[in-house]
Coordinates of N, CA, C and O in Angstrom, one line a residue:
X1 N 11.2 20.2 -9.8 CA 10.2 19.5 -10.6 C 8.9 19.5 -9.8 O 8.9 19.4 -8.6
X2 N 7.5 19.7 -10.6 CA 6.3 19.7 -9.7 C 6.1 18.1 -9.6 O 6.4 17.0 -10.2
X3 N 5.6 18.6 -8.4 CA 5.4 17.1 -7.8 C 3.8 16.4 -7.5 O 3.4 16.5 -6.4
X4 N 3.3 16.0 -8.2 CA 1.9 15.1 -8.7 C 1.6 14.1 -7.8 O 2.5 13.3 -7.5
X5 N 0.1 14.1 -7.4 CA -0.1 12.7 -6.5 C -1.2 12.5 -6.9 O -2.2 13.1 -6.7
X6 N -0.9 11.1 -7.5 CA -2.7 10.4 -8.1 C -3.3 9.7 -7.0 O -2.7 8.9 -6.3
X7 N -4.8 10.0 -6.9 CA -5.6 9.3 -6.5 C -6.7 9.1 -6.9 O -7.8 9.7 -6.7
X8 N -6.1 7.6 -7.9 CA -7.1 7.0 -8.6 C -7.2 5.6 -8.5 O -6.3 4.9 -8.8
X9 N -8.6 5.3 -8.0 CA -8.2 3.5 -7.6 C -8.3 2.9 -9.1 O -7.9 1.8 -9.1
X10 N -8.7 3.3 -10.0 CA -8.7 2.2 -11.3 C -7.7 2.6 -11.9 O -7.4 3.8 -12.2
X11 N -6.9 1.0 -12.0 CA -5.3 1.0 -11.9 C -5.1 1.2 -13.5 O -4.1 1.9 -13.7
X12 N -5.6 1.0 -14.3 CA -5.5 1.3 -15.8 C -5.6 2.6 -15.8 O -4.5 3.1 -16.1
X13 N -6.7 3.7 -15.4 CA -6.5 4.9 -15.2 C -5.6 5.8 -15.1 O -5.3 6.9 -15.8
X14 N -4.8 5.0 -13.7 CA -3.7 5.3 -12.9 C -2.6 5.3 -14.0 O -2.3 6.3 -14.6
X15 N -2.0 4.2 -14.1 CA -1.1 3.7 -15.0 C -0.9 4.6 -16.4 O 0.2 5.0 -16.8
X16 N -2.0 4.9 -16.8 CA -2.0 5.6 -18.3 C -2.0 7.3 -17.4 O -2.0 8.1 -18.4
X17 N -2.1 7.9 -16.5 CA -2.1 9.1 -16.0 C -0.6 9.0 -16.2 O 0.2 9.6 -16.9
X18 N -0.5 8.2 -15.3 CA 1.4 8.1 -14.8 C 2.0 8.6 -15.7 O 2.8 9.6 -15.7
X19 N 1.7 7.6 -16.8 CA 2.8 7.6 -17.9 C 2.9 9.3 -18.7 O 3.9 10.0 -18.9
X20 N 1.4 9.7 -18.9 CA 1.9 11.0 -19.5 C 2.0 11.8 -18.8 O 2.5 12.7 -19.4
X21 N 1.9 12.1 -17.6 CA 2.1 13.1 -16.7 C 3.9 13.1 -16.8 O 4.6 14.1 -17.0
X22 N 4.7 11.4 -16.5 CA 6.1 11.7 -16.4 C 6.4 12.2 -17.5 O 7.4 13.0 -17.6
X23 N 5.4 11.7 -19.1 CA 6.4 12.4 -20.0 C 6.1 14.2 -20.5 O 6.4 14.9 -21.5
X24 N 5.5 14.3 -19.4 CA 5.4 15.9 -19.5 C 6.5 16.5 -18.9 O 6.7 17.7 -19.0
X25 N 7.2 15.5 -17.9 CA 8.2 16.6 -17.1 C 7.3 16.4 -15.4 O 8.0 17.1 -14.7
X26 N 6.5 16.0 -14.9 CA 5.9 16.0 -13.6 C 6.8 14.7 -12.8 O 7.2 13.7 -13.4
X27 N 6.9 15.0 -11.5 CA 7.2 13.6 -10.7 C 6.2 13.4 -10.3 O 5.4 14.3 -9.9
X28 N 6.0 12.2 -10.5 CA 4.6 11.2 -10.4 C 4.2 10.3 -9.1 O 4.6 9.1 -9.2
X29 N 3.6 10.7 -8.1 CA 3.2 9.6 -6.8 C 1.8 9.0 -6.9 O 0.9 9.8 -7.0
X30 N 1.6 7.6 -6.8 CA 1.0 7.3 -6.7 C -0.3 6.3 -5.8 O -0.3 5.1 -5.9
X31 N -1.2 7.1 -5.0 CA -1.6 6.9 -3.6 C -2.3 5.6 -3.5 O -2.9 5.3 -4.5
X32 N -2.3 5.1 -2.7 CA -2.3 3.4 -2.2 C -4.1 4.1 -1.7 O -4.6 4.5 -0.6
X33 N -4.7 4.0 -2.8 CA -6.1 4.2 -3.0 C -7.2 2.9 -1.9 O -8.5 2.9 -1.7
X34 N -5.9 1.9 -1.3 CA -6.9 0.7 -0.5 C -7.2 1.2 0.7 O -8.2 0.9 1.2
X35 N -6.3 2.1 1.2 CA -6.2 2.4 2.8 C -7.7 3.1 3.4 O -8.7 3.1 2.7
X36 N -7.8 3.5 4.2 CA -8.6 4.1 4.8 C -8.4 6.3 4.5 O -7.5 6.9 3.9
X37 N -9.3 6.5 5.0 CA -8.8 8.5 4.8 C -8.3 8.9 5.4 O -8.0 10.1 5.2
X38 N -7.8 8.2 6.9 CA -6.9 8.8 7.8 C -5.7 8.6 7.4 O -4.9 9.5 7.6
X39 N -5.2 7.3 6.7 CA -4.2 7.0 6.2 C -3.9 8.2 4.8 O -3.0 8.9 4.7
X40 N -4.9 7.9 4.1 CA -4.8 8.8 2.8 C -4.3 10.0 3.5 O -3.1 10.1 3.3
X41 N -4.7 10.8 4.1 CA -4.4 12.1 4.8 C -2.6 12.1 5.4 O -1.6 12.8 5.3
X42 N -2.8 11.6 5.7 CA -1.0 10.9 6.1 C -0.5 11.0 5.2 O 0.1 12.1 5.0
X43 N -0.6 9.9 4.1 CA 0.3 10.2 2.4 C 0.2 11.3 2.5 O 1.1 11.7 3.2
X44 N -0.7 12.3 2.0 CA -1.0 13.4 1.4 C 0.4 14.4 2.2 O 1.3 15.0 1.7
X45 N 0.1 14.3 2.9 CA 0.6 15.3 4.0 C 2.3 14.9 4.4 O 3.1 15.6 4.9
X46 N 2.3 13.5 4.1 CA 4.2 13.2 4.0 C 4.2 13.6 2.6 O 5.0 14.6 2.5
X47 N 3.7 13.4 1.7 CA 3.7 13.7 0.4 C 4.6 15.4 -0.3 O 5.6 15.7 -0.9
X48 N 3.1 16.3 0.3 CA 3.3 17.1 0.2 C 3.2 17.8 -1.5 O 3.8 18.8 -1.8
X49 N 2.5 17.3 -2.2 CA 2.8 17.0 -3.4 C 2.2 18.9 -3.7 O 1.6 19.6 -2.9
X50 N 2.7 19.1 -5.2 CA 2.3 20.7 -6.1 C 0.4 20.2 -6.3 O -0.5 21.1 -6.5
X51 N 0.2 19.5 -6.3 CA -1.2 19.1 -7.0 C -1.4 17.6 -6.8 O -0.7 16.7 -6.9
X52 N -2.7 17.6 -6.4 CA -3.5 16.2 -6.4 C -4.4 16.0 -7.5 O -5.3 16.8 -7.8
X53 N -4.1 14.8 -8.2 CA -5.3 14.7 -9.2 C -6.2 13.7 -8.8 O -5.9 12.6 -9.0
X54 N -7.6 14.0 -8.3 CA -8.0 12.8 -7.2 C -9.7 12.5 -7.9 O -10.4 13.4 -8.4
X55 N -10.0 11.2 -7.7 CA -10.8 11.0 -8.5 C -11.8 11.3 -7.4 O -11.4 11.4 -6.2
X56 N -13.3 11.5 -7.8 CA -14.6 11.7 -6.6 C -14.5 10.5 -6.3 O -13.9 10.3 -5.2
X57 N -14.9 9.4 -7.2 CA -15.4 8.3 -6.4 C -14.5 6.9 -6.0 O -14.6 5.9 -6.5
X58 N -13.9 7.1 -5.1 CA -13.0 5.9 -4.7 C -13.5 5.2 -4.1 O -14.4 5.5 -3.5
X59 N -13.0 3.6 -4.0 CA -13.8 2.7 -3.5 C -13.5 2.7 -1.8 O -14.5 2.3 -1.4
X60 N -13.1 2.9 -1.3 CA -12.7 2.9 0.0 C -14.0 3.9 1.1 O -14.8 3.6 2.1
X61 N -13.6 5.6 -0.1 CA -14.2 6.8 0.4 C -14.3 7.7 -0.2 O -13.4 7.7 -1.1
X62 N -15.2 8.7 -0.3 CA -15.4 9.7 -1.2 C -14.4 10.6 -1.3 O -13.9 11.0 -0.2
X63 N -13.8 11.2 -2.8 CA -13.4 11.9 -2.7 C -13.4 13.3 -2.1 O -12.4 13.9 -1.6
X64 N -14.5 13.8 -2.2 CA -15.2 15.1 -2.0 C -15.1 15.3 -0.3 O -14.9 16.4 0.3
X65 N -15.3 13.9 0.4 CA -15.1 14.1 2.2 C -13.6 14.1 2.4 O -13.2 14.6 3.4
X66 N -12.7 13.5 1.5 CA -10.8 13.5 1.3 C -10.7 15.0 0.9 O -9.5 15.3 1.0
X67 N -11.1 15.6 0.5 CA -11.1 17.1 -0.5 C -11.2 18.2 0.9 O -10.4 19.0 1.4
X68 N -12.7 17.8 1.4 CA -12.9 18.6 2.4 C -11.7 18.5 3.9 O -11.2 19.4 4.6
X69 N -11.4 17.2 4.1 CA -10.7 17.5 5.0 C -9.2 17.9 4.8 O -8.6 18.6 5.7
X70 N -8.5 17.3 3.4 CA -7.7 18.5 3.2 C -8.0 19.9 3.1 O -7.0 20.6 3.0
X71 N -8.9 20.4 2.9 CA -9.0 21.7 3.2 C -9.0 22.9 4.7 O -8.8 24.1 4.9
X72 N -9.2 21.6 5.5 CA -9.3 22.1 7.0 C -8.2 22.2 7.7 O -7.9 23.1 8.5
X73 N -7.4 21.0 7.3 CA -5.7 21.1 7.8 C -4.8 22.2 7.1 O -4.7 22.6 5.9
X74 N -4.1 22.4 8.2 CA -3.4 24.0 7.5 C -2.1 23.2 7.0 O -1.4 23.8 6.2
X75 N -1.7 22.1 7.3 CA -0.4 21.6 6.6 C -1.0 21.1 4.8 O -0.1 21.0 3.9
X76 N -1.8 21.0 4.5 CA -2.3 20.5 3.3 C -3.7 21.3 2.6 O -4.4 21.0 1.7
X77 N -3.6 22.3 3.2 CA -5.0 23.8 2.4 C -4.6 24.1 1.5 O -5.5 24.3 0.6
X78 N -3.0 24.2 0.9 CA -2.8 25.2 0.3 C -2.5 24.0 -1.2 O -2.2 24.3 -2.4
X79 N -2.7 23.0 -0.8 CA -2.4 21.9 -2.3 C -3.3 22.3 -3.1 O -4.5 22.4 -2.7
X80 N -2.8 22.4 -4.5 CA -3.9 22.9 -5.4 C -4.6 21.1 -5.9 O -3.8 20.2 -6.2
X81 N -5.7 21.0 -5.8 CA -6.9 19.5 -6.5 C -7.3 19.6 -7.1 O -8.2 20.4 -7.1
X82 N -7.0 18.8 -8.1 CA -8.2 18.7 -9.7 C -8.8 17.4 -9.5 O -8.3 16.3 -9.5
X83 N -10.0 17.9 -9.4 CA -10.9 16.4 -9.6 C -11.3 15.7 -10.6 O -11.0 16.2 -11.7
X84 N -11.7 14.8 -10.6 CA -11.7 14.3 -12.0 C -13.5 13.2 -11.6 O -14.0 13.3 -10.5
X85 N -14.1 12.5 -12.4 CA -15.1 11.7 -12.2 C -16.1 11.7 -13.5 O -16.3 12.7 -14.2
X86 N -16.5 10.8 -13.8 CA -17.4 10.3 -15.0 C -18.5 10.9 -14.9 O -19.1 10.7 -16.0
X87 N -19.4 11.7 -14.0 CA -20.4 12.3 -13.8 C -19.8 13.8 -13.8 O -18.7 14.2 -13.7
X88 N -21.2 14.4 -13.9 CA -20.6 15.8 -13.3 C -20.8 16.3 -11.8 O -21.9 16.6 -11.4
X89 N -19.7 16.4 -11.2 CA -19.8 16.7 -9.8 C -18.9 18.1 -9.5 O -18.3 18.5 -8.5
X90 N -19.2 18.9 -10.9 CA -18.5 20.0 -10.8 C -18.7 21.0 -9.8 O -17.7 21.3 -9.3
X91 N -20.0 21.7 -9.4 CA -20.7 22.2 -8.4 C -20.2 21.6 -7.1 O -19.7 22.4 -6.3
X92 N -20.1 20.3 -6.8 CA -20.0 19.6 -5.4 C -18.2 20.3 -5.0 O -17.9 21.1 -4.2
X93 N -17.3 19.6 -6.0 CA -16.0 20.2 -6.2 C -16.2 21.3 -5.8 O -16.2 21.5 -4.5
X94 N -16.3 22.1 -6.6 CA -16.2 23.3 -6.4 C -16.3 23.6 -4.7 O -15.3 24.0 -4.1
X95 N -17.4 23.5 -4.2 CA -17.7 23.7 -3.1 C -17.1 23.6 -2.0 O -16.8 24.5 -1.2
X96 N -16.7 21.9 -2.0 CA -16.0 21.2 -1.4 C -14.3 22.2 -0.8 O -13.6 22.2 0.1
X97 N -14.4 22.7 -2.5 CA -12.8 23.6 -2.6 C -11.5 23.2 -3.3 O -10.3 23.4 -3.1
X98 N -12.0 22.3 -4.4 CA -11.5 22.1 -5.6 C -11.4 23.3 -6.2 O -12.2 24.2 -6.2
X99 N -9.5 23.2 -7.0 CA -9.0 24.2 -7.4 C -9.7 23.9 -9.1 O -9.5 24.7 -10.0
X100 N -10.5 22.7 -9.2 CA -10.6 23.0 -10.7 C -11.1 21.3 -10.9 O -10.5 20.4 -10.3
X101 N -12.3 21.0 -12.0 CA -12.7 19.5 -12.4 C -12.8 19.5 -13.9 O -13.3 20.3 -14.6
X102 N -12.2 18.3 -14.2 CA -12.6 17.3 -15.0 C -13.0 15.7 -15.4 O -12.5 14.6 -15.1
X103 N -14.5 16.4 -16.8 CA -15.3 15.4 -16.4 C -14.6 14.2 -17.5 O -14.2 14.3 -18.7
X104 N -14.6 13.1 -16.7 CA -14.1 12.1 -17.5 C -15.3 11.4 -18.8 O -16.5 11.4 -18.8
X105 N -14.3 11.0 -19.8 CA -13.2 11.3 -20.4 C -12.8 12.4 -20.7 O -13.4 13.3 -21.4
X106 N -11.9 12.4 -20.4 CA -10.9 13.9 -21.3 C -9.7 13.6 -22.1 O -8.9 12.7 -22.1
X107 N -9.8 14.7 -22.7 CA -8.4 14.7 -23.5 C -7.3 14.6 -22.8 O -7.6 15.0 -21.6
X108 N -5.8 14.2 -23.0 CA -4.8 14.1 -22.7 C -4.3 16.0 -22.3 O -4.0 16.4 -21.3
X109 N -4.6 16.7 -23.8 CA -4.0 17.9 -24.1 C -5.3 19.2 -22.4 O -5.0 20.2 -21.9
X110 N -6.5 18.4 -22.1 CA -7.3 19.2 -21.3 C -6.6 19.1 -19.8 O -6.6 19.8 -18.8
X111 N -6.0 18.0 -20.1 CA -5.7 18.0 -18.3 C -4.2 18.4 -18.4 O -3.7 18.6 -17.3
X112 N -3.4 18.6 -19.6 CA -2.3 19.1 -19.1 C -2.6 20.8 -18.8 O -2.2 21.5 -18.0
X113 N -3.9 21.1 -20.4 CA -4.1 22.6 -20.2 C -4.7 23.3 -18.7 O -4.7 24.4 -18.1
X114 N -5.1 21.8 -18.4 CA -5.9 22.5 -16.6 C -4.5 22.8 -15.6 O -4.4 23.8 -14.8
X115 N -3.5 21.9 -15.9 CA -2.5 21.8 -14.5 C -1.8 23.0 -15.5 O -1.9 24.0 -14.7
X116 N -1.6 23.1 -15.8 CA -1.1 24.5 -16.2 C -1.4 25.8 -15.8 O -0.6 26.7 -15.6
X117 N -3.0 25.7 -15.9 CA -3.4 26.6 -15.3 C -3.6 26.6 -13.9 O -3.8 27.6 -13.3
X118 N -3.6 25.3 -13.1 CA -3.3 25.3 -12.0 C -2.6 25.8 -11.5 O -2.9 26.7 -10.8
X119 N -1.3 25.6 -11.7 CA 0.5 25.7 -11.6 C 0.9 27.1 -11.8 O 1.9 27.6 -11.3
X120 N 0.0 27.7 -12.5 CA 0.2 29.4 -13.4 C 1.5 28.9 -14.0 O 2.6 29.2 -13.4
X121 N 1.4 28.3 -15.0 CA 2.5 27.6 -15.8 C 1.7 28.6 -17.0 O 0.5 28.9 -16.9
X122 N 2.3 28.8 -18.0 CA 2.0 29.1 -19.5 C 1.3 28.1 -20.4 O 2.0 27.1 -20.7
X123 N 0.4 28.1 -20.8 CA -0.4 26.8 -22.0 C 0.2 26.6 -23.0 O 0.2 25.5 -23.5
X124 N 1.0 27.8 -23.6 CA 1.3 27.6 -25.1 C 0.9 27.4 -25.5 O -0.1 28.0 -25.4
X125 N 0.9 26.4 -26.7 CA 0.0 26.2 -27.8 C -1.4 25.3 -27.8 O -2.2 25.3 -28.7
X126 N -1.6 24.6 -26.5 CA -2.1 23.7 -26.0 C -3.9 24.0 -26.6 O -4.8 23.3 -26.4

């Protein structure tokens, strides 16, 4: 089963990700968004998760500086990240070394079609 790790501090967000991500078939973790980024980096990395869905702007710490330093550690480079955030920070992502963003809101059917293409899973009809 792929294994999913949200990092989104708005718990309604969270909650409504959860829910359709499990009923797609994903195991669903959900990152304790209060801690600090050394900690976050910890989860991430006991985790070990197929994909992160991690929002830019967390209250703690920026996404984008959590993005970049998983990218630097070799136990956690190779996790594929979909960003997500209400602005466009597609360009920054990218950069940063996001495997791929969306701008919120989105469709239910866009973010399964993104992790699919993350995953090199098939879209189907989507």
């Amino acid at each position: 089963m792929t294994k999913v790790l949200l990092v989104e501090d708005d718990w309604t967000m969270a909650s409504l990700l959860n829910t359709l991500l499990r009923l797609e078939g994903y195991e669903v973790t959900k990152a304790d968004t209060s801690t600090n980024m050394e900690e976050m980096l910890a989860q991430i990395h006991l985790e070990q998760p197929d994909l992160v869905l991690m929002d830019v702007n967390l209250q703690n710490f920026s996404g984008l500086d959590l993005l970049q330093r998983l990218r630097q550690q070799q136990e956690t480079a190779r996790i594929k990240v979909l960003m997500t955030s209400g602005s466009d920070y597609s360009d920054q992502c990218k950069s940063a070394g996001a495997d791929g963003f969306l701008l919120k809101p989105y469709m239910p059917e866009d973010l399964i079609r993104k992790f699919h293409q993350l995953l090199e899973f098939p879209t189907g009809n989507m």
